[in-house]
């Protein structure tokens, strides 16, 4: 445990989990979409669903989606500002099941270009967050490091191909996890990197035959 874990994040309160963590979750969801969403349908689960108005979770999530940091003094006014600026954010309580963290939100996001993304993530304490699903695929990312998300065919050699391209461009892999639905089906690589991955490297990865798509998500505040 470090000092940050003890004293908590620099934030606009009242809660590191329900406010600061919610703001970071919104930031990470928008980063996964790749732009600020113009529309967001947000389902709130568990403790988020029960206390979101009193703890300002809805305002914090909206603030994060608009790109504000957890210590932004405008967070208490986030919903009114979002309305004035034309964002369409809706919040509703729901139930994602007993196996889901109690501070969880499910986002359906729409960008200005019409692109959409579904994200499920949780505020896990001390302002820290974890995303566990993107467009229905199981993942695990925290936003602490830049991340490459690479859905691909589950076949021998794909990990070696991706790793060799990153090594050639001096991108160091901090951690890697691979999730798959079934053998030989669709799998997803989640690679945390020590540095930002340049767009030309992302495009090179996208051209690999087994790769379905590549999404780069930069670290969040």
XYZ file of C-alpha atoms in Angstrom:
221
model
C 0.000 0.000 0.000
C 1.349 3.427 -0.926
C 0.492 6.935 0.275
C -2.023 7.400 -2.557
C -3.955 4.347 -1.382
C -4.161 5.783 2.153
C -5.145 9.406 1.496
C -7.073 8.860 -1.738
C -7.100 10.869 -4.971
C -7.225 14.640 -5.472
C -10.870 15.029 -6.369
C -14.213 16.767 -6.124
C -16.152 14.654 -3.563
C -17.981 13.320 -1.781
C -16.738 9.801 -2.580
C -13.562 8.416 -4.114
C -15.512 5.430 -5.464
C -18.810 7.045 -6.421
C -17.438 10.393 -7.621
C -13.706 10.354 -8.460
C -13.793 6.755 -9.676
C -16.944 7.427 -11.662
C -15.280 10.385 -13.371
C -12.261 8.244 -14.305
C -14.615 5.556 -15.574
C -16.277 8.109 -17.845
C -12.882 9.275 -19.068
C -11.820 5.717 -19.846
C -15.087 4.888 -21.610
C -14.713 7.965 -23.835
C -11.082 7.040 -24.540
C -12.219 3.578 -25.643
C -14.790 5.143 -27.992
C -11.973 7.348 -29.291
C -13.861 10.635 -28.958
C -16.212 12.485 -26.665
C -19.618 10.800 -26.998
C -22.506 12.987 -28.082
C -24.950 10.429 -26.651
C -24.621 7.979 -23.776
C -27.163 5.562 -22.341
C -25.770 4.529 -18.953
C -27.102 1.697 -16.815
C -26.100 1.909 -13.158
C -25.735 -1.301 -11.145
C -25.696 -2.085 -7.427
C -24.507 0.695 -5.148
C -24.216 3.046 -8.136
C -27.914 2.482 -8.858
C -28.983 3.070 -5.252
C -26.954 6.167 -4.392
C -25.973 7.847 -7.663
C -28.000 11.012 -7.136
C -26.831 11.614 -3.565
C -23.170 10.900 -4.335
C -23.162 12.739 -7.661
C -22.215 9.618 -9.617
C -24.293 10.714 -12.611
C -22.580 14.117 -12.638
C -19.142 12.529 -12.294
C -19.770 10.049 -15.121
C -20.991 12.878 -17.354
C -17.930 14.948 -16.452
C -15.596 12.110 -17.404
C -17.387 11.550 -20.703
C -16.865 15.239 -21.483
C -13.146 14.891 -20.746
C -12.990 16.518 -17.296
C -10.547 15.334 -14.639
C -11.740 14.118 -11.188
C -10.618 17.381 -9.552
C -12.516 19.650 -11.979
C -14.509 22.189 -9.957
C -17.334 22.100 -12.543
C -18.324 18.504 -11.701
C -21.346 19.497 -9.506
C -22.757 21.345 -12.558
C -21.802 18.671 -15.119
C -25.352 17.644 -16.049
C -26.578 21.180 -16.642
C -23.449 22.015 -18.652
C -23.841 18.808 -20.686
C -27.419 19.762 -21.511
C -26.452 23.280 -22.587
C -23.648 21.929 -24.786
C -25.903 19.442 -26.551
C -24.800 16.159 -24.985
C -27.484 13.522 -24.585
C -26.678 11.558 -21.434
C -29.301 9.334 -19.807
C -29.009 7.326 -16.582
C -31.117 4.421 -15.355
C -30.770 1.891 -12.549
C -30.487 -1.767 -13.541
C -29.154 -5.167 -12.568
C -26.085 -6.751 -14.209
C -26.121 -9.845 -12.008
C -24.577 -11.070 -8.770
C -21.071 -11.562 -10.201
C -20.595 -7.874 -11.064
C -18.856 -5.351 -8.795
C -21.450 -3.207 -6.947
C -20.029 0.044 -8.348
C -20.535 -0.777 -12.020
C -21.817 1.154 -15.031
C -22.718 -0.133 -18.478
C -22.306 2.466 -21.251
C -23.753 2.537 -24.750
C -21.864 5.408 -26.374
C -22.383 7.195 -29.678
C -19.806 9.542 -31.199
C -20.344 12.532 -33.464
C -19.358 10.383 -36.469
C -22.056 7.812 -35.668
C -19.635 5.258 -34.263
C -20.816 3.324 -31.229
C -19.209 1.377 -28.415
C -20.487 -0.650 -25.460
C -18.357 -0.541 -22.310
C -18.852 -2.115 -18.881
C -16.604 -0.945 -16.063
C -16.394 -0.589 -12.302
C -15.052 1.857 -9.739
C -13.051 -0.457 -7.486
C -11.989 1.942 -4.702
C -9.656 4.860 -4.105
C -10.591 6.446 -7.416
C -9.308 3.444 -9.383
C -11.347 1.741 -12.117
C -11.438 -1.438 -14.177
C -13.142 -2.013 -17.524
C -14.220 -5.626 -17.963
C -16.107 -5.655 -21.273
C -15.874 -3.798 -24.588
C -18.481 -4.512 -27.274
C -19.300 -7.782 -25.570
C -15.701 -9.023 -25.373
C -14.149 -9.726 -21.988
C -11.140 -7.491 -21.239
C -9.353 -6.092 -18.222
C -7.895 -2.599 -18.305
C -7.419 0.191 -15.791
C -6.382 3.237 -17.818
C -3.112 3.529 -15.880
C -1.025 2.662 -18.963
C -1.655 3.039 -22.709
C -3.412 -0.064 -24.059
C -3.795 -1.849 -27.377
C -6.987 -3.880 -27.784
C -6.667 -6.362 -30.652
C -9.511 -8.763 -31.503
C -8.119 -11.510 -33.751
C -8.565 -15.090 -34.921
C -7.372 -17.558 -32.319
C -4.537 -19.257 -34.198
C -0.826 -19.955 -33.629
C 1.628 -17.121 -34.274
C -0.626 -14.081 -33.909
C 0.886 -13.005 -30.600
C 4.393 -13.393 -32.054
C 3.467 -11.247 -35.086
C 2.061 -8.444 -32.924
C 4.972 -8.585 -30.470
C 7.575 -8.445 -33.267
C 6.005 -5.335 -34.809
C 5.920 -3.560 -31.428
C 9.544 -4.557 -30.753
C 10.601 -3.241 -34.160
C 9.116 0.153 -33.231
C 10.660 0.130 -29.718
C 7.292 -0.209 -27.968
C 7.738 -2.086 -24.700
C 4.911 -4.352 -23.541
C 4.278 -3.900 -19.821
C 1.672 -6.677 -19.594
C -0.384 -8.877 -21.884
C -3.597 -10.836 -21.408
C -5.489 -12.833 -24.011
C -9.203 -13.577 -23.750
C -11.021 -15.952 -26.086
C -14.558 -17.257 -26.502
C -13.491 -20.690 -27.741
C -10.519 -22.427 -29.331
C -10.065 -21.338 -32.933
C -12.704 -18.618 -32.589
C -12.341 -14.939 -31.788
C -9.787 -13.853 -29.187
C -8.794 -10.444 -27.840
C -5.292 -9.339 -26.909
C -5.022 -6.630 -24.247
C -1.502 -5.179 -24.246
C -0.492 -2.507 -21.741
C 2.466 -0.531 -23.091
C 5.043 1.732 -21.467
C 4.595 4.408 -24.116
C 2.077 5.819 -26.572
C 1.707 3.729 -29.727
C 1.994 5.834 -32.890
C -0.853 5.740 -35.461
C 1.398 4.237 -38.159
C 2.182 1.307 -35.827
C -1.541 0.817 -35.171
C -2.166 0.772 -38.950
C 0.605 -1.785 -39.449
C -1.005 -4.039 -36.846
C -4.407 -3.612 -38.511
C -3.001 -4.979 -41.768
C -2.141 -8.348 -40.221
C -4.432 -10.973 -41.754
C -5.642 -12.590 -38.486
C -6.383 -9.207 -36.875
C -9.977 -8.021 -36.928
C -9.343 -4.474 -35.693
C -6.983 -2.502 -33.457
C -8.072 0.011 -30.845
C -5.489 2.162 -29.051
C -6.572 3.639 -25.707
C -4.262 6.190 -24.117
C -3.865 6.483 -20.342
C -6.473 8.563 -18.543
C -6.123 11.117 -15.722
